Amino acid sequence: MASLTRLATQVRGCRQCPRLVACREVDRGPAYWARPVPGFGDPRARLLVVGLAPGANGANRTGRVFTGDASGELLFGALHRAGFANQPTSTSRDDGLVLTDVYVTNIVKCVPPANQPSRAEVARCSSFFERELSLLPDVRVVLAVGAVAWHGFARDRVSPRPAFAHGATVAVGNRVLVGTYHVSRYNQNTGRITASMLDDILARVRTLIGRGRSRRVAP
Ligand code: SF4
């Protein structure tokens, strides 16, 4: 845990990508976090949820991954129903949310313009992600939220590169990579992703990692 905390401190102080530093700090008002956003959750997690990057008005505003926007509402609502979270909402860094058996992070720690980091930016920030992963030795399932996170995780680990699909699974060493459509507001509004679709994915994840260590939520 101390190492994850140390890593988070290093991430928060990073300014290696001039374009992303400018994007995260662009005049968003004093209430914005506007710094890199490290992952958070249970250091003994068997499930790792991986997104691409902080949301401009979500994590880049609140300072916590998938917090303060529609993406977080859908994701943490589903994690709560599946027994991985003590509450269904994620609104701020001090909202009392506690995760059990899951750690949530992004491959890129700073919000990119138009949600599109360059290859060089992804490669640069991947060193932080790889260090996070190495500090989470119990992870058995990696849930990639969206195609870019899927390919970001599979790259350099699986050959040939596996095709992304909602519900796709692929073995990666002693872990399983599972894909879900992104939980963005746009995907929710178009019906591409729904709460029940995410519930189904997490039910499958639960089967893959086995029972135990979760807080079961009354139906
Ligand atoms: S994207 Fe990653 S490497 Fe680039 S400035 Fe942000 S934290 Fe640093």
PDB file of C-alpha atoms in Angstrom, residues 32-163:
ATOM      1  CA  TYR A  32     -10.738  21.819 -10.985  1.00  0.00           C
ATOM      2  CA  TRP A  33      -8.112  19.303  -9.903  1.00  0.00           C
ATOM      3  CA  ALA A  34      -6.226  19.891 -13.177  1.00  0.00           C
ATOM      4  CA  ARG A  35      -3.424  17.451 -12.320  1.00  0.00           C
ATOM      5  CA  PRO A  36      -2.626  13.837 -13.215  1.00  0.00           C
ATOM      6  CA  VAL A  37      -5.079  11.355 -11.702  1.00  0.00           C
ATOM      7  CA  PRO A  38      -3.639   8.135 -10.237  1.00  0.00           C
ATOM      8  CA  GLY A  39      -5.676   4.977  -9.728  1.00  0.00           C
ATOM      9  CA  PHE A  40      -7.363   4.055  -6.464  1.00  0.00           C
ATOM     10  CA  GLY A  41      -8.967   1.110  -4.738  1.00  0.00           C
ATOM     11  CA  ASP A  42      -8.100  -2.103  -2.932  1.00  0.00           C
ATOM     12  CA  PRO A  43      -4.375  -2.963  -3.031  1.00  0.00           C
ATOM     13  CA  ARG A  44      -5.338  -6.656  -2.805  1.00  0.00           C
ATOM     14  CA  ALA A  45      -7.741  -6.358  -5.732  1.00  0.00           C
ATOM     15  CA  ARG A  46      -8.334  -9.328  -7.971  1.00  0.00           C
ATOM     16  CA  LEU A  47     -10.189  -7.128 -10.473  1.00  0.00           C
ATOM     17  CA  LEU A  48      -8.495  -4.216 -12.207  1.00  0.00           C
ATOM     18  CA  VAL A  49     -10.762  -1.814 -14.101  1.00  0.00           C
ATOM     19  CA  VAL A  50      -8.834   0.125 -16.726  1.00  0.00           C
ATOM     20  CA  GLY A  51     -10.017   3.139 -18.683  1.00  0.00           C
ATOM     21  CA  LEU A  52      -8.139   5.260 -21.164  1.00  0.00           C
ATOM     22  CA  ALA A  53      -7.734   8.637 -19.446  1.00  0.00           C
ATOM     23  CA  PRO A  54      -9.438  11.068 -17.034  1.00  0.00           C
ATOM     24  CA  GLY A  55     -12.640  12.728 -18.163  1.00  0.00           C
ATOM     25  CA  ALA A  56     -12.355  16.467 -18.777  1.00  0.00           C
ATOM     26  CA  ASN A  57     -15.151  17.328 -16.367  1.00  0.00           C
ATOM     27  CA  GLY A  58     -15.031  14.158 -14.298  1.00  0.00           C
ATOM     28  CA  ALA A  59     -11.672  12.958 -12.982  1.00  0.00           C
ATOM     29  CA  ASN A  60      -9.844  16.085 -14.158  1.00  0.00           C
ATOM     30  CA  ARG A  61     -12.297  18.103 -12.081  1.00  0.00           C
ATOM     31  CA  THR A  62     -12.575  15.904  -8.979  1.00  0.00           C
ATOM     32  CA  GLY A  63      -9.113  14.299  -8.896  1.00  0.00           C
ATOM     33  CA  ARG A  64     -10.364  10.714  -8.735  1.00  0.00           C
ATOM     34  CA  VAL A  65     -10.763   8.222 -11.554  1.00  0.00           C
ATOM     35  CA  PHE A  66     -14.310   7.926 -13.011  1.00  0.00           C
ATOM     36  CA  THR A  67     -15.611  10.376 -10.404  1.00  0.00           C
ATOM     37  CA  GLY A  68     -18.058  13.220 -10.871  1.00  0.00           C
ATOM     38  CA  ASP A  69     -19.511  12.424 -14.279  1.00  0.00           C
ATOM     39  CA  ALA A  70     -21.972  10.120 -16.028  1.00  0.00           C
ATOM     40  CA  SER A  71     -19.292   7.500 -16.692  1.00  0.00           C
ATOM     41  CA  GLY A  72     -18.685   7.101 -12.987  1.00  0.00           C
ATOM     42  CA  GLU A  73     -22.389   6.920 -12.201  1.00  0.00           C
ATOM     43  CA  LEU A  74     -22.799   3.910 -14.473  1.00  0.00           C
ATOM     44  CA  LEU A  75     -19.533   2.205 -13.538  1.00  0.00           C
ATOM     45  CA  PHE A  76     -19.759   2.540  -9.769  1.00  0.00           C
ATOM     46  CA  GLY A  77     -23.461   1.775  -9.746  1.00  0.00           C
ATOM     47  CA  ALA A  78     -22.620  -1.550 -11.381  1.00  0.00           C
ATOM     48  CA  LEU A  79     -19.619  -2.175  -9.103  1.00  0.00           C
ATOM     49  CA  HIS A  80     -21.882  -1.571  -6.104  1.00  0.00           C
ATOM     50  CA  ARG A  81     -24.529  -4.006  -7.342  1.00  0.00           C
ATOM     51  CA  ALA A  82     -21.781  -6.577  -7.947  1.00  0.00           C
ATOM     52  CA  GLY A  83     -20.453  -6.185  -4.389  1.00  0.00           C
ATOM     53  CA  PHE A  84     -17.214  -4.372  -5.234  1.00  0.00           C
ATOM     54  CA  ALA A  85     -18.185  -0.960  -3.809  1.00  0.00           C
ATOM     55  CA  ASN A  86     -19.855   0.177  -0.584  1.00  0.00           C
ATOM     56  CA  GLN A  87     -22.002   2.769  -2.360  1.00  0.00           C
ATOM     57  CA  PRO A  88     -23.385   3.287  -5.874  1.00  0.00           C
ATOM     58  CA  THR A  89     -22.137   6.832  -6.375  1.00  0.00           C
ATOM     59  CA  SER A  90     -18.751   8.448  -6.936  1.00  0.00           C
ATOM     60  CA  THR A  91     -18.995  12.192  -6.696  1.00  0.00           C
ATOM     61  CA  SER A  92     -15.828  13.498  -5.005  1.00  0.00           C
ATOM     62  CA  ARG A  93     -12.558  12.342  -3.464  1.00  0.00           C
ATOM     63  CA  ASP A  94     -14.062  12.474   0.052  1.00  0.00           C
ATOM     64  CA  ASP A  95     -17.490  10.954  -0.658  1.00  0.00           C
ATOM     65  CA  GLY A  96     -16.849   7.838   1.462  1.00  0.00           C
ATOM     66  CA  LEU A  97     -16.536   5.415  -1.448  1.00  0.00           C
ATOM     67  CA  VAL A  98     -14.658   2.240  -0.481  1.00  0.00           C
ATOM     68  CA  LEU A  99     -13.732  -0.399  -3.041  1.00  0.00           C
ATOM     69  CA  THR A 100     -13.262  -4.058  -2.151  1.00  0.00           C
ATOM     70  CA  ASP A 101     -11.363  -6.464  -4.422  1.00  0.00           C
ATOM     71  CA  VAL A 102     -11.202  -3.909  -7.238  1.00  0.00           C
ATOM     72  CA  TYR A 103      -8.737  -1.210  -8.244  1.00  0.00           C
ATOM     73  CA  VAL A 104      -9.679   1.401 -10.846  1.00  0.00           C
ATOM     74  CA  THR A 105      -7.232   3.309 -12.997  1.00  0.00           C
ATOM     75  CA  ASN A 106      -6.490   4.705 -16.449  1.00  0.00           C
ATOM     76  CA  ILE A 107      -3.676   3.913 -18.834  1.00  0.00           C
ATOM     77  CA  VAL A 108      -3.032   7.641 -19.333  1.00  0.00           C
ATOM     78  CA  LYS A 109      -3.163   9.780 -16.185  1.00  0.00           C
ATOM     79  CA  CYS A 110      -3.891  13.193 -17.738  1.00  0.00           C
ATOM     80  CA  VAL A 111      -6.918  14.292 -19.731  1.00  0.00           C
ATOM     81  CA  PRO A 112      -6.031  14.434 -23.435  1.00  0.00           C
ATOM     82  CA  PRO A 113      -7.539  16.810 -26.011  1.00  0.00           C
ATOM     83  CA  ALA A 114     -10.575  15.166 -27.645  1.00  0.00           C
ATOM     84  CA  ASN A 115      -9.911  12.034 -25.572  1.00  0.00           C
ATOM     85  CA  GLN A 116      -7.038  11.173 -27.892  1.00  0.00           C
ATOM     86  CA  PRO A 117      -3.570  10.854 -26.435  1.00  0.00           C
ATOM     87  CA  SER A 118      -0.760  10.424 -28.948  1.00  0.00           C
ATOM     88  CA  ARG A 119       1.123   7.155 -29.170  1.00  0.00           C
ATOM     89  CA  ALA A 120       4.120   8.819 -27.559  1.00  0.00           C
ATOM     90  CA  GLU A 121       1.983  10.077 -24.670  1.00  0.00           C
ATOM     91  CA  VAL A 122       0.472   6.652 -24.122  1.00  0.00           C
ATOM     92  CA  ALA A 123       3.924   5.061 -24.198  1.00  0.00           C
ATOM     93  CA  ARG A 124       5.312   7.629 -21.756  1.00  0.00           C
ATOM     94  CA  CYS A 125       2.487   7.264 -19.252  1.00  0.00           C
ATOM     95  CA  SER A 126       2.410   3.491 -19.560  1.00  0.00           C
ATOM     96  CA  SER A 127       5.402   3.331 -17.230  1.00  0.00           C
ATOM     97  CA  PHE A 128       3.125   4.564 -14.431  1.00  0.00           C
ATOM     98  CA  PHE A 129       0.450   2.063 -15.384  1.00  0.00           C
ATOM     99  CA  GLU A 130       2.946  -0.805 -15.469  1.00  0.00           C
ATOM    100  CA  ARG A 131       4.204   0.146 -12.025  1.00  0.00           C
ATOM    101  CA  GLU A 132       0.639   0.210 -10.700  1.00  0.00           C
ATOM    102  CA  LEU A 133       0.051  -3.234 -12.174  1.00  0.00           C
ATOM    103  CA  SER A 134       3.256  -4.591 -10.626  1.00  0.00           C
ATOM    104  CA  LEU A 135       2.049  -3.338  -7.214  1.00  0.00           C
ATOM    105  CA  LEU A 136      -1.257  -5.234  -7.582  1.00  0.00           C
ATOM    106  CA  PRO A 137      -0.049  -8.845  -7.491  1.00  0.00           C
ATOM    107  CA  ASP A 138      -3.473 -10.410  -6.868  1.00  0.00           C
ATOM    108  CA  VAL A 139      -5.089  -9.112 -10.068  1.00  0.00           C
ATOM    109  CA  ARG A 140      -6.649 -11.975 -12.029  1.00  0.00           C
ATOM    110  CA  VAL A 141      -9.088 -10.124 -14.295  1.00  0.00           C
ATOM    111  CA  VAL A 142      -8.501  -6.873 -16.154  1.00  0.00           C
ATOM    112  CA  LEU A 143     -11.703  -5.198 -17.307  1.00  0.00           C
ATOM    113  CA  ALA A 144     -10.900  -2.835 -20.164  1.00  0.00           C
ATOM    114  CA  VAL A 145     -13.442  -0.022 -20.436  1.00  0.00           C
ATOM    115  CA  GLY A 146     -13.529   0.716 -24.146  1.00  0.00           C
ATOM    116  CA  ALA A 147     -11.510  -0.359 -27.160  1.00  0.00           C
ATOM    117  CA  VAL A 148      -8.582   1.986 -26.570  1.00  0.00           C
ATOM    118  CA  ALA A 149      -8.030   0.683 -23.047  1.00  0.00           C
ATOM    119  CA  TRP A 150      -8.356  -2.879 -24.387  1.00  0.00           C
ATOM    120  CA  HIS A 151      -5.678  -2.335 -27.012  1.00  0.00           C
ATOM    121  CA  GLY A 152      -3.565  -0.339 -24.594  1.00  0.00           C
ATOM    122  CA  PHE A 153      -3.457  -3.292 -22.221  1.00  0.00           C
ATOM    123  CA  ALA A 154      -3.145  -6.007 -24.864  1.00  0.00           C
ATOM    124  CA  ARG A 155      -0.369  -4.245 -26.762  1.00  0.00           C
ATOM    125  CA  ASP A 156       2.988  -5.873 -26.042  1.00  0.00           C
ATOM    126  CA  ARG A 157       1.230  -8.640 -24.094  1.00  0.00           C
ATOM    127  CA  VAL A 158      -0.796 -10.587 -26.653  1.00  0.00           C
ATOM    128  CA  SER A 159       0.131 -11.461 -30.226  1.00  0.00           C
ATOM    129  CA  PRO A 160      -1.587 -11.279 -32.612  1.00  0.00           C
ATOM    130  CA  ARG A 161      -3.477  -8.300 -31.268  1.00  0.00           C
ATOM    131  CA  PRO A 162      -6.900  -9.524 -30.081  1.00  0.00           C
ATOM    132  CA  ALA A 163     -10.029  -7.928 -31.511  1.00  0.00           C
TER     133      ALA A 163
END
